[in-house]
Amino acid sequence: MKTCQVSIVVPCFNEDEVIEAFHRALISVLEPTRRTFEICYVDDGSSDRTRIRIGSLATADRRVRYTSFSRNFGKEAAMLAGLRMSRGDAVVLMDADLQHPPELLPRMLELRRHGYDQVVARRDRTGEGALRTVLSAAYYRAMGRCMDVEVVDGEGDFRLLSRNAVDAVLAMPETNRFSKGIFSWIGFDTVSFTYQNTQRAAGRSKWGGRRLLNYGIDGLISFNSRPLRLAIHAGLALALAALGYALWIITEVALHGVGVPGYTTLLTAVVALGGIQLATLGIIGEYVGRIYYEAKRRPHYVVRETDESPHLPPVDIPAEVRSDPPVTGVRRPLAGRTGSTAMGASRFRTVRQFIIFGMIGVVNTAVYLTVYVSLNTWIPYLAAHVIGYAVSIVGSFLLNSYITCRTKPTWQAFVRYPLSSVVNLVLTGVLLYLGVSGLGMDKNIAAVAAGILATPFSFLLARWAIDSGAALARQSTGPAESPARPPIP
Ligand code: UDP
Ligand code: MG
């Protein structure tokens, strides 16, 4: 291709059902524009026939090019690969599911002719569930306050970028890529217009609740350090509150003599402070985790094949890796994860899980206390205790499955889960006894110490219950239908 005026970059992940319809719609819109164009498909490690379909599209039409990943690396990586492939003076990023209507391309190209470097097609929220609309609106409002860059509700990846803008995006080397923030950060003359949201033509959305939540957190953390500032403010506010409380107690003692110390106050203060400390640790952990990933300087993705590589049956091709950014002509064998890196990663995962487990523990204590306190005026306090305990165990199981272990809860895991509470009860009892009777410790301090010491064991047991339960469920239902691994952040 001599000069190319427009490149269309399309990340595709399991789009077998819709890719050909999309391609036809795209060609029918691009040809009448009388511009030279190329279509760059990026297969993000699809497990269906997407790769084969885009391979045949490329064979049939020289204007079609493609890159296929060795596994699912996430849409951000796929868009990056597409931008690297593109050779056009203008590049348009589009989804493959026809939710980004190709009919809007002429309008985008026209606006480019007026000199805009970024033309953004902004979708409204027609046809979207009420809950998702409300949550998204709240998220964008919060982002508006927190982030160092402006991210607008409805403005996504469907946009045209000039070559200058593409070069600016490609010059940003970060591993944790949050495109919405990157597009805003690079600046340039930008114009946007609104179009009516449509449902995907076929296939399923890959953005479930958890993936969206993680994407949201990525966005919040990638472009600002305000959560850390917030943690400092919360710490200072609490210290001031504690000072005020101490002064009040001293005045009380001076005026009315020594009173009996309140258990509830003590417990509430311990739980609240523990929660805030763990939450702060979690925030710091998120940033440290990101530094850790950035420091590794791993490629954003691994290429399995492109339209330029020889077409051989996938089983016969030894896996090859292309370094990132792609180095033409130099190929080296697939580098396996070294033992030490894998161990480092798993240790990091355990620490992250442990911190989250602790935070969930604090939340559950609060849940238990709330249920217990609200019920014990209506029903016998022991019944309130049992109900509160049961609610907090179920809550802790669900939260630890979804958030700590990032796996779906299973009945097998649920049956094993209370074991960690039983072991915790016995272990804290033994440690309490040793502390009070053996070491002569204060009863309250010994209880707190026993609780802290027993937490790692409870964590390991809870994780075992969830993971082994999930493994058992997988065995009994057979191999999962090629589940897509979540993208590397
Ligand atoms: N996609 C991708 N990799 C992924 C997930 C999605 O390349 O891991 C592609 C997908 O094929 C589609 C686009 O990103 O072209 C948007 O995905 P989807 O339609 O699932 O997202 P939604 O429109 O629901 O936000
Ligand atoms: Mg979609």
Short mmCIF file of C-alpha atoms and ligand atoms in Angstrom, two decimals:
data_model
loop_
_atom_site.label_atom_id
_atom_site.label_comp_id
_atom_site.label_asym_id
_atom_site.label_seq_id
_atom_site.Cartn_x
_atom_site.Cartn_y
_atom_site.Cartn_z
CA MET A 1 0.00 0.00 0.00
CA LYS A 2 1.52 3.32 -1.12
CA THR A 3 -0.13 6.02 0.94
CA CYS A 4 -2.94 5.17 3.24
CA GLN A 5 -5.36 7.88 4.30
CA VAL A 6 -7.41 6.01 6.87
CA SER A 7 -6.70 3.04 9.11
CA ILE A 8 -9.54 1.38 10.98
CA VAL A 9 -8.34 -0.44 14.09
CA VAL A 10 -10.68 -3.14 15.40
CA PRO A 11 -9.93 -5.14 18.56
CA CYS A 12 -11.78 -8.45 18.44
CA PHE A 13 -12.28 -10.98 21.16
CA ASN A 14 -14.64 -13.87 20.41
CA GLU A 15 -16.54 -11.95 17.73
CA ASP A 16 -17.07 -14.92 15.43
CA GLU A 17 -20.83 -14.29 15.17
CA VAL A 18 -20.60 -10.67 14.12
CA ILE A 19 -17.23 -10.04 12.49
CA GLU A 20 -18.31 -10.72 8.91
CA ALA A 21 -21.43 -8.55 9.17
CA PHE A 22 -19.25 -5.83 10.67
CA HIS A 23 -16.72 -6.13 7.86
CA ARG A 24 -19.41 -5.87 5.17
CA ALA A 25 -20.94 -2.81 6.85
CA LEU A 26 -17.51 -1.19 7.17
CA ILE A 27 -16.52 -1.76 3.54
CA SER A 28 -19.90 -0.49 2.31
CA VAL A 29 -19.29 2.78 4.17
CA LEU A 30 -15.57 3.19 3.43
CA GLU A 31 -15.59 2.56 -0.32
CA PRO A 32 -17.90 5.48 -1.20
CA THR A 33 -15.61 7.90 0.71
CA ARG A 34 -13.01 7.43 -2.09
CA ARG A 35 -10.19 7.42 0.41
CA THR A 36 -7.44 4.84 0.53
CA PHE A 37 -7.94 2.77 3.63
CA GLU A 38 -6.76 -0.29 5.55
CA ILE A 39 -8.56 -2.30 8.20
CA CYS A 40 -6.36 -3.56 11.04
CA TYR A 41 -8.04 -6.37 12.95
CA VAL A 42 -6.47 -7.44 16.22
CA ASP A 43 -7.57 -10.84 17.46
CA ASP A 44 -7.16 -10.68 21.24
CA GLY A 45 -6.62 -14.42 21.77
CA SER A 46 -10.15 -15.45 20.81
CA SER A 47 -11.14 -19.03 21.55
CA ASP A 48 -13.75 -19.18 18.77
CA ARG A 49 -13.23 -18.88 14.99
CA THR A 50 -12.52 -15.12 14.98
CA ARG A 51 -8.85 -15.60 14.06
CA ILE A 52 -9.66 -17.85 11.13
CA ARG A 53 -12.33 -15.44 9.90
CA ILE A 54 -10.08 -12.38 9.94
CA GLY A 55 -7.31 -14.50 8.37
CA SER A 56 -9.57 -15.27 5.43
CA LEU A 57 -10.70 -11.64 5.17
CA ALA A 58 -7.02 -10.67 4.90
CA THR A 59 -6.37 -13.32 2.25
CA ALA A 60 -9.34 -12.12 0.18
CA ASP A 61 -8.63 -8.37 0.45
CA ARG A 62 -5.21 -6.71 0.54
CA ARG A 63 -6.66 -3.76 2.43
CA VAL A 64 -7.24 -6.04 5.43
CA ARG A 65 -4.38 -6.73 7.86
CA TYR A 66 -4.43 -8.53 11.15
CA THR A 67 -2.47 -9.43 14.25
CA SER A 68 -3.41 -12.31 16.48
CA PHE A 69 -2.35 -12.59 20.15
CA SER A 70 -1.15 -15.75 21.84
CA ARG A 71 -3.88 -15.35 24.48
CA ASN A 72 -6.38 -12.79 25.72
CA PHE A 73 -4.44 -9.70 26.81
CA GLY A 74 -7.40 -7.31 27.10
CA LYS A 75 -8.84 -4.60 24.90
CA GLU A 76 -6.23 -2.02 25.92
CA ALA A 77 -3.41 -4.23 24.61
CA ALA A 78 -5.38 -5.00 21.44
CA MET A 79 -5.92 -1.29 20.73
CA LEU A 80 -2.23 -0.63 21.31
CA ALA A 81 -1.25 -3.35 18.84
CA GLY A 82 -3.73 -1.94 16.31
CA LEU A 83 -2.34 1.58 16.65
CA ARG A 84 1.19 0.22 16.18
CA MET A 85 0.10 -1.62 13.04
CA SER A 86 -1.73 1.33 11.54
CA ARG A 87 -0.15 3.30 8.73
CA GLY A 88 -2.93 5.76 7.88
CA ASP A 89 -2.82 9.54 8.24
CA ALA A 90 -5.95 9.18 10.34
CA VAL A 91 -6.78 6.20 12.53
CA VAL A 92 -10.26 5.25 13.75
CA LEU A 93 -10.70 2.90 16.71
CA MET A 94 -13.88 0.84 16.55
CA ASP A 95 -15.50 -2.12 18.29
CA ALA A 96 -16.33 -5.15 16.18
CA ASP A 97 -19.86 -5.67 17.48
CA LEU A 98 -21.51 -2.88 15.41
CA GLN A 99 -22.13 -0.85 18.57
CA HIS A 100 -19.89 1.77 16.97
CA PRO A 101 -21.94 2.44 13.83
CA PRO A 102 -19.74 2.51 10.68
CA GLU A 103 -22.22 5.04 9.16
CA LEU A 104 -20.64 7.68 11.39
CA LEU A 105 -17.24 7.35 9.68
CA PRO A 106 -17.88 9.88 6.87
CA ARG A 107 -18.85 12.49 9.47
CA MET A 108 -15.69 11.77 11.48
CA LEU A 109 -13.51 12.04 8.37
CA GLU A 110 -15.21 15.31 7.46
CA LEU A 111 -14.45 16.75 10.92
CA ARG A 112 -10.84 15.63 10.51
CA ARG A 113 -10.73 17.66 7.30
CA HIS A 114 -11.58 20.70 9.41
CA GLY A 115 -8.30 20.18 11.25
CA TYR A 116 -9.35 18.30 14.41
CA ASP A 117 -6.79 15.81 15.71
CA GLN A 118 -9.31 13.88 17.77
CA VAL A 119 -12.90 13.33 16.68
CA VAL A 120 -14.86 11.57 19.38
CA ALA A 121 -18.19 9.87 18.83
CA ARG A 122 -19.98 10.05 22.14
CA ARG A 123 -22.76 7.60 22.82
CA ASP A 124 -25.85 8.40 24.84
CA ARG A 125 -27.20 5.79 27.23
CA THR A 126 -30.32 4.71 25.28
CA GLY A 127 -31.37 1.14 26.05
CA GLU A 128 -28.96 0.70 28.93
CA GLY A 129 -30.12 -0.71 32.29
CA ALA A 130 -31.13 1.90 34.88
CA LEU A 131 -28.62 0.63 37.45
CA ARG A 132 -25.69 0.76 35.02
CA THR A 133 -26.69 4.29 33.91
CA VAL A 134 -26.87 5.56 37.49
CA LEU A 135 -23.60 3.87 38.50
CA SER A 136 -21.79 5.15 35.39
CA ALA A 137 -23.05 8.70 35.94
CA ALA A 138 -21.91 8.59 39.58
CA TYR A 139 -18.56 7.13 38.55
CA TYR A 140 -17.89 9.84 35.97
CA ARG A 141 -18.91 12.56 38.42
CA ALA A 142 -16.47 11.13 41.00
CA MET A 143 -13.78 10.81 38.32
CA GLY A 144 -14.35 14.44 37.33
CA ARG A 145 -13.47 15.48 40.85
CA CYS A 146 -10.60 13.07 41.40
CA MET A 147 -8.70 12.68 38.18
CA ASP A 148 -5.98 14.86 36.74
CA VAL A 149 -7.47 14.42 33.27
CA GLU A 150 -11.03 14.98 32.05
CA VAL A 151 -12.98 11.82 31.25
CA VAL A 152 -16.48 12.41 29.87
CA ASP A 153 -19.43 10.04 30.31
CA GLY A 154 -20.17 8.29 27.01
CA GLU A 155 -16.85 9.19 25.38
CA GLY A 156 -15.08 5.89 24.90
CA ASP A 157 -12.66 4.42 22.44
CA PHE A 158 -14.76 5.15 19.32
CA ARG A 159 -12.73 8.02 17.95
CA LEU A 160 -10.61 9.22 15.09
CA LEU A 161 -7.01 10.19 15.82
CA SER A 162 -4.67 12.11 13.56
CA ARG A 163 -1.21 10.66 12.94
CA ASN A 164 0.22 13.19 15.44
CA ALA A 165 -2.24 12.06 18.08
CA VAL A 166 -1.46 8.38 17.38
CA ASP A 167 2.27 9.08 17.73
CA ALA A 168 1.62 10.82 21.05
CA VAL A 169 -0.42 7.83 22.31
CA LEU A 170 2.29 5.40 21.21
CA ALA A 171 4.97 7.46 22.97
CA MET A 172 3.33 6.70 26.32
CA PRO A 173 5.15 3.63 27.59
CA GLU A 174 3.07 2.61 30.62
CA THR A 175 2.10 -1.00 31.15
CA ASN A 176 -1.17 -0.19 32.94
CA ARG A 177 -2.94 1.50 30.09
CA PHE A 178 -6.17 3.40 30.60
CA SER A 179 -6.96 4.74 27.14
CA LYS A 180 -9.75 7.11 28.15
CA GLY A 181 -7.23 8.92 30.34
CA ILE A 182 -4.43 8.69 27.76
CA PHE A 183 -6.59 10.23 24.99
CA SER A 184 -7.50 13.08 27.28
CA TRP A 185 -3.94 13.51 28.52
CA ILE A 186 -2.37 13.93 25.07
CA GLY A 187 -4.62 16.94 24.33
CA PHE A 188 -4.77 18.30 20.72
CA ASP A 189 -7.82 19.91 19.12
CA THR A 190 -10.74 17.67 19.97
CA VAL A 191 -14.35 17.70 18.85
CA SER A 192 -17.15 15.36 19.84
CA PHE A 193 -20.68 14.58 18.70
CA THR A 194 -23.36 12.37 20.21
CA TYR A 195 -24.92 9.31 18.64
CA GLN A 196 -27.65 6.98 19.81
CA ASN A 197 -26.42 3.94 21.69
CA THR A 198 -27.28 0.59 20.09
CA GLN A 199 -27.12 -2.95 21.42
CA ARG A 200 -24.44 -5.29 20.09
CA ALA A 201 -25.47 -7.02 16.85
CA ALA A 202 -24.57 -10.53 18.08
CA GLY A 203 -22.41 -12.28 20.66
CA ARG A 204 -21.95 -11.24 24.28
CA SER A 205 -20.32 -8.28 26.01
CA LYS A 206 -17.02 -9.17 27.65
CA TRP A 207 -17.44 -6.57 30.35
CA GLY A 208 -19.08 -8.22 33.33
CA GLY A 209 -19.56 -6.38 36.61
CA ARG A 210 -16.16 -7.35 38.06
CA ARG A 211 -14.22 -6.46 34.95
CA LEU A 212 -15.95 -3.09 34.79
CA LEU A 213 -15.22 -2.48 38.47
CA ASN A 214 -11.52 -3.28 37.96
CA TYR A 215 -11.45 -1.04 34.89
CA GLY A 216 -12.99 1.75 36.96
CA ILE A 217 -10.38 1.32 39.70
CA ASP A 218 -7.63 1.28 37.05
CA GLY A 219 -8.93 4.57 35.71
CA LEU A 220 -9.04 6.15 39.13
CA ILE A 221 -5.53 5.07 40.03
CA SER A 222 -3.79 5.51 36.66
CA PHE A 223 -4.19 9.24 36.44
CA ASN A 224 -3.92 10.58 39.94
CA SER A 225 -2.48 10.11 43.39
CA ARG A 226 -5.43 11.62 45.22
CA PRO A 227 -6.48 8.41 46.99
CA LEU A 228 -3.15 8.58 48.83
CA ARG A 229 -3.83 12.20 49.75
CA LEU A 230 -7.30 11.16 50.94
CA ALA A 231 -5.73 8.50 53.17
CA ILE A 232 -3.51 11.16 54.76
CA HIS A 233 -6.51 13.45 55.30
CA ALA A 234 -8.54 10.62 56.85
CA GLY A 235 -5.61 9.79 59.16
CA LEU A 236 -5.26 13.41 60.27
CA ALA A 237 -9.02 13.79 60.81
CA LEU A 238 -9.06 10.65 62.94
CA ALA A 239 -6.05 11.77 64.95
CA LEU A 240 -7.81 15.07 65.66
CA ALA A 241 -11.03 13.27 66.61
CA ALA A 242 -9.03 11.00 68.95
CA LEU A 243 -7.40 14.07 70.53
CA GLY A 244 -10.82 15.67 71.07
CA TYR A 245 -12.13 12.45 72.57
CA ALA A 246 -9.11 12.16 74.90
CA LEU A 247 -9.65 15.76 76.11
CA TRP A 248 -13.31 15.02 76.74
CA ILE A 249 -12.46 11.89 78.79
CA ILE A 250 -9.85 13.81 80.80
CA THR A 251 -12.42 16.54 81.55
CA GLU A 252 -15.00 13.89 82.53
CA VAL A 253 -12.50 12.23 84.89
CA ALA A 254 -11.49 15.60 86.38
CA LEU A 255 -15.12 16.59 86.98
CA HIS A 256 -16.77 13.29 87.92
CA GLY A 257 -13.95 10.93 88.86
CA VAL A 258 -12.90 7.74 87.03
CA GLY A 259 -15.75 6.07 85.14
CA VAL A 260 -15.99 2.47 83.92
CA PRO A 261 -14.41 2.33 80.45
CA GLY A 262 -16.96 1.61 77.70
CA TYR A 263 -16.51 -1.65 75.81
CA THR A 264 -18.55 -0.52 72.82
CA THR A 265 -16.46 2.61 72.35
CA LEU A 266 -13.26 0.57 72.55
CA LEU A 267 -14.49 -2.05 70.08
CA THR A 268 -15.87 0.52 67.66
CA ALA A 269 -12.61 2.48 67.78
CA VAL A 270 -10.51 -0.68 67.20
CA VAL A 271 -12.68 -1.84 64.30
CA ALA A 272 -12.90 1.62 62.69
CA LEU A 273 -9.18 2.30 63.02
CA GLY A 274 -8.29 -1.20 61.80
CA GLY A 275 -10.56 -0.71 58.80
CA ILE A 276 -9.07 2.65 57.90
CA GLN A 277 -5.53 1.34 58.28
CA LEU A 278 -6.23 -1.67 56.11
CA ALA A 279 -8.00 0.44 53.50
CA THR A 280 -5.00 2.78 53.42
CA LEU A 281 -2.67 -0.19 53.10
CA GLY A 282 -4.83 -1.44 50.25
CA ILE A 283 -4.55 1.92 48.45
CA ILE A 284 -0.78 1.96 48.91
CA GLY A 285 -0.69 -1.68 47.78
CA GLU A 286 -2.51 -0.76 44.55
CA TYR A 287 0.11 1.85 43.74
CA VAL A 288 3.01 -0.40 44.74
CA GLY A 289 1.52 -3.19 42.61
CA ARG A 290 1.43 -0.86 39.64
CA ILE A 291 5.04 0.17 40.19
CA TYR A 292 5.91 -3.52 40.37
CA TYR A 293 4.26 -4.22 37.01
CA GLU A 294 5.80 -1.15 35.41
CA ALA A 295 9.25 -2.11 36.75
CA LYS A 296 9.07 -5.51 35.05
CA ARG A 297 8.78 -3.86 31.65
CA ARG A 298 7.02 -6.85 30.16
CA PRO A 299 5.65 -6.57 26.65
CA HIS A 300 2.02 -5.52 26.52
CA TYR A 301 1.12 -8.59 24.47
CA VAL A 302 2.62 -11.57 22.67
CA VAL A 303 1.92 -11.98 18.95
CA ARG A 304 0.94 -15.42 17.71
CA GLU A 305 0.69 -14.54 14.03
CA THR A 306 0.08 -11.65 11.68
CA ASP A 307 -1.04 -11.34 8.08
CA GLU A 308 2.66 -11.33 7.18
CA SER A 309 3.54 -14.56 8.98
CA PRO A 310 3.28 -17.88 7.10
CA HIS A 311 -0.13 -19.52 7.41
CA LEU A 312 0.48 -22.89 9.05
CA PRO A 313 -1.91 -24.92 11.14
CA PRO A 314 -1.64 -23.49 14.66
CA VAL A 315 -0.76 -26.87 16.24
CA ASP A 316 2.33 -27.25 14.07
CA ILE A 317 3.74 -23.82 14.66
CA PRO A 318 6.23 -23.56 17.50
CA ALA A 319 5.06 -20.63 19.60
CA GLU A 320 7.05 -17.56 18.82
CA VAL A 321 7.19 -14.28 20.57
CA ARG A 322 7.69 -10.86 19.12
CA SER A 323 9.29 -8.33 21.39
CA ASP A 324 7.37 -5.21 22.25
CA PRO A 325 7.67 -2.82 20.44
CA PRO A 326 7.84 -5.21 17.49
CA VAL A 327 11.36 -5.79 16.17
CA THR A 328 11.21 -6.65 12.49
CA GLY A 329 13.27 -9.60 11.38
CA VAL A 330 14.33 -10.67 14.87
CA ARG A 331 12.51 -13.59 16.39
CA ARG A 332 13.29 -15.39 19.56
CA PRO A 333 11.80 -18.42 21.26
CA LEU A 334 8.94 -18.07 23.67
CA ALA A 335 10.42 -17.13 26.99
CA GLY A 336 8.79 -19.08 29.81
CA ARG A 337 8.20 -17.39 33.09
CA THR A 338 11.35 -17.83 35.17
CA GLY A 339 10.84 -19.58 38.49
CA SER A 340 11.83 -16.55 40.53
CA THR A 341 9.49 -14.19 38.66
CA ALA A 342 6.61 -16.62 39.01
CA MET A 343 7.36 -17.00 42.72
CA GLY A 344 7.58 -13.24 43.14
CA ALA A 345 4.25 -12.79 41.41
CA SER A 346 2.57 -15.46 43.52
CA ARG A 347 3.98 -13.96 46.72
CA PHE A 348 2.71 -10.56 45.66
CA ARG A 349 -0.70 -12.09 44.95
CA THR A 350 -0.79 -13.69 48.39
CA VAL A 351 0.06 -10.40 50.09
CA ARG A 352 -2.61 -8.60 48.08
CA GLN A 353 -5.16 -11.30 48.91
CA PHE A 354 -4.23 -11.18 52.59
CA ILE A 355 -4.75 -7.41 52.76
CA ILE A 356 -8.13 -7.71 51.06
CA PHE A 357 -9.04 -10.63 53.37
CA GLY A 358 -8.26 -8.41 56.37
CA MET A 359 -10.38 -5.58 54.98
CA ILE A 360 -13.27 -7.95 54.37
CA GLY A 361 -12.85 -9.23 57.94
CA VAL A 362 -13.33 -5.69 59.23
CA VAL A 363 -16.39 -5.16 57.02
CA ASN A 364 -17.87 -8.42 58.28
CA THR A 365 -17.30 -7.55 61.90
CA ALA A 366 -19.22 -4.34 61.21
CA VAL A 367 -21.98 -6.34 59.47
CA TYR A 368 -22.19 -8.76 62.40
CA LEU A 369 -22.40 -5.91 64.93
CA THR A 370 -25.05 -4.11 62.87
CA VAL A 371 -27.25 -7.21 62.60
CA TYR A 372 -26.71 -8.16 66.24
CA VAL A 373 -27.44 -4.69 67.60
CA SER A 374 -30.50 -4.20 65.41
CA LEU A 375 -32.01 -7.60 66.22
CA ASN A 376 -31.30 -8.07 69.92
CA THR A 377 -34.02 -5.64 70.95
CA TRP A 378 -36.62 -7.76 69.12
CA ILE A 379 -35.43 -11.33 69.63
CA PRO A 380 -33.30 -13.11 72.30
CA TYR A 381 -29.71 -11.89 72.11
CA LEU A 382 -28.31 -15.39 71.46
CA ALA A 383 -30.62 -15.77 68.44
CA ALA A 384 -29.48 -12.32 67.26
CA HIS A 385 -25.88 -13.49 67.68
CA VAL A 386 -26.50 -16.63 65.58
CA ILE A 387 -28.25 -14.70 62.80
CA GLY A 388 -25.57 -11.99 62.81
CA TYR A 389 -22.85 -14.64 62.67
CA ALA A 390 -24.55 -16.52 59.82
CA VAL A 391 -25.04 -13.34 57.80
CA SER A 392 -21.43 -12.31 58.30
CA ILE A 393 -20.13 -15.79 57.29
CA VAL A 394 -22.20 -15.82 54.08
CA GLY A 395 -21.13 -12.24 53.33
CA SER A 396 -17.50 -13.01 54.04
CA PHE A 397 -17.65 -16.12 51.83
CA LEU A 398 -19.13 -14.21 48.89
CA LEU A 399 -16.79 -11.24 49.24
CA ASN A 400 -13.71 -13.45 49.62
CA SER A 401 -14.71 -15.56 46.62
CA TYR A 402 -15.40 -12.65 44.28
CA ILE A 403 -12.82 -10.13 45.51
CA THR A 404 -10.02 -11.96 47.32
CA CYS A 405 -9.82 -15.14 45.21
CA ARG A 406 -11.48 -13.72 42.09
CA THR A 407 -13.45 -16.86 41.49
CA LYS A 408 -17.12 -17.76 41.31
CA PRO A 409 -18.53 -19.06 44.62
CA THR A 410 -19.42 -22.75 44.53
CA TRP A 411 -21.42 -24.95 46.89
CA GLN A 412 -18.35 -27.14 47.41
CA ALA A 413 -16.42 -24.12 48.64
CA PHE A 414 -19.33 -22.88 50.75
CA VAL A 415 -19.49 -26.19 52.63
CA ARG A 416 -15.77 -26.03 53.44
CA TYR A 417 -15.72 -22.35 54.26
CA PRO A 418 -17.00 -22.41 57.89
CA LEU A 419 -13.96 -24.60 58.69
CA SER A 420 -11.81 -21.47 58.68
CA SER A 421 -14.11 -19.88 61.28
CA VAL A 422 -13.98 -22.99 63.47
CA VAL A 423 -10.17 -23.12 63.28
CA ASN A 424 -10.08 -19.40 64.01
CA LEU A 425 -12.27 -19.91 67.08
CA VAL A 426 -10.13 -22.78 68.44
CA LEU A 427 -6.82 -21.08 67.63
CA THR A 428 -7.81 -17.74 69.17
CA GLY A 429 -9.07 -19.65 72.23
CA VAL A 430 -5.73 -21.46 72.62
CA LEU A 431 -3.70 -18.30 72.05
CA LEU A 432 -5.89 -16.34 74.46
CA TYR A 433 -5.42 -19.01 77.10
CA LEU A 434 -1.63 -19.05 76.55
CA GLY A 435 -1.47 -15.27 76.66
CA VAL A 436 -3.55 -14.81 79.80
CA SER A 437 -2.65 -17.91 81.85
CA GLY A 438 0.84 -18.58 80.49
CA LEU A 439 2.25 -15.10 79.94
CA GLY A 440 0.05 -13.19 82.38
CA MET A 441 -1.12 -10.72 79.72
CA ASP A 442 -4.06 -8.37 80.09
CA LYS A 443 -7.24 -10.16 78.96
CA ASN A 444 -8.22 -7.51 76.41
CA ILE A 445 -4.75 -7.10 74.94
CA ALA A 446 -4.38 -10.90 74.75
CA ALA A 447 -7.71 -11.14 72.85
CA VAL A 448 -6.58 -8.55 70.28
CA ALA A 449 -3.14 -10.22 69.92
CA ALA A 450 -4.72 -13.67 69.53
CA GLY A 451 -7.06 -12.30 66.86
CA ILE A 452 -4.17 -10.78 64.91
CA LEU A 453 -1.98 -13.90 65.20
CA ALA A 454 -4.77 -16.22 64.04
CA THR A 455 -5.70 -14.13 60.97
CA PRO A 456 -3.01 -15.54 58.60
CA PHE A 457 -4.17 -19.12 59.36
CA SER A 458 -7.81 -18.20 58.81
CA PHE A 459 -6.80 -16.54 55.56
CA LEU A 460 -4.93 -19.62 54.30
CA LEU A 461 -7.83 -21.88 55.23
CA ALA A 462 -10.46 -19.62 53.71
CA ARG A 463 -8.45 -19.39 50.49
CA TRP A 464 -7.98 -23.14 50.43
CA ALA A 465 -11.74 -23.67 50.94
CA ILE A 466 -12.65 -21.32 48.10
CA ASP A 467 -9.95 -22.47 45.65
CA SER A 468 -10.26 -26.21 46.24
CA GLY A 469 -14.08 -25.95 46.18
CA ALA A 470 -13.89 -24.15 42.84
CA ALA A 471 -11.45 -26.78 41.48
CA LEU A 472 -13.79 -29.58 42.59
CA ALA A 473 -16.74 -27.89 40.90
CA ARG A 474 -14.71 -27.58 37.68
CA GLN A 475 -13.80 -31.28 37.81
CA SER A 476 -17.40 -32.32 38.25
CA THR A 477 -18.69 -30.15 35.38
CA GLY A 478 -15.82 -30.93 33.01
CA PRO A 479 -13.49 -28.39 31.41
CA ALA A 480 -14.88 -24.87 31.35
CA GLU A 481 -15.94 -23.55 27.97
CA SER A 482 -12.64 -21.85 27.17
CA PRO A 483 -13.00 -19.14 29.76
CA ALA A 484 -11.34 -15.90 28.79
CA ARG A 485 -8.60 -15.02 31.21
CA PRO A 486 -8.97 -11.53 32.58
CA PRO A 487 -6.64 -9.03 30.92
CA ILE A 488 -3.31 -8.29 32.53
CA PRO A 489 -3.80 -4.90 34.09
N1 UDP B 1 -12.46 -6.81 23.30
C1 UDP B 1 -11.14 -7.20 23.18
N2 UDP B 1 -10.56 -7.84 24.23
C2 UDP B 1 -11.21 -8.10 25.39
C3 UDP B 1 -12.56 -7.67 25.51
C4 UDP B 1 -13.15 -7.02 24.44
O1 UDP B 1 -10.51 -6.99 22.14
O2 UDP B 1 -10.63 -8.71 26.29
C5 UDP B 1 -13.09 -6.12 22.16
C6 UDP B 1 -14.41 -6.75 21.70
O3 UDP B 1 -14.20 -7.78 20.77
C7 UDP B 1 -15.14 -5.57 21.09
C8 UDP B 1 -14.66 -4.41 21.96
O4 UDP B 1 -13.46 -4.82 22.58
O5 UDP B 1 -14.73 -5.34 19.76
C9 UDP B 1 -15.68 -4.02 23.01
O6 UDP B 1 -16.02 -5.16 23.78
P1 UDP B 1 -17.51 -5.42 24.30
O7 UDP B 1 -18.47 -5.22 23.19
O8 UDP B 1 -17.52 -6.74 24.97
O9 UDP B 1 -17.67 -4.26 25.37
P2 UDP B 1 -18.96 -3.37 25.69
O10 UDP B 1 -19.44 -2.81 24.38
O11 UDP B 1 -19.95 -4.28 26.32
O12 UDP B 1 -18.46 -2.31 26.63
MG MG B 2 -19.84 -3.79 22.72
#
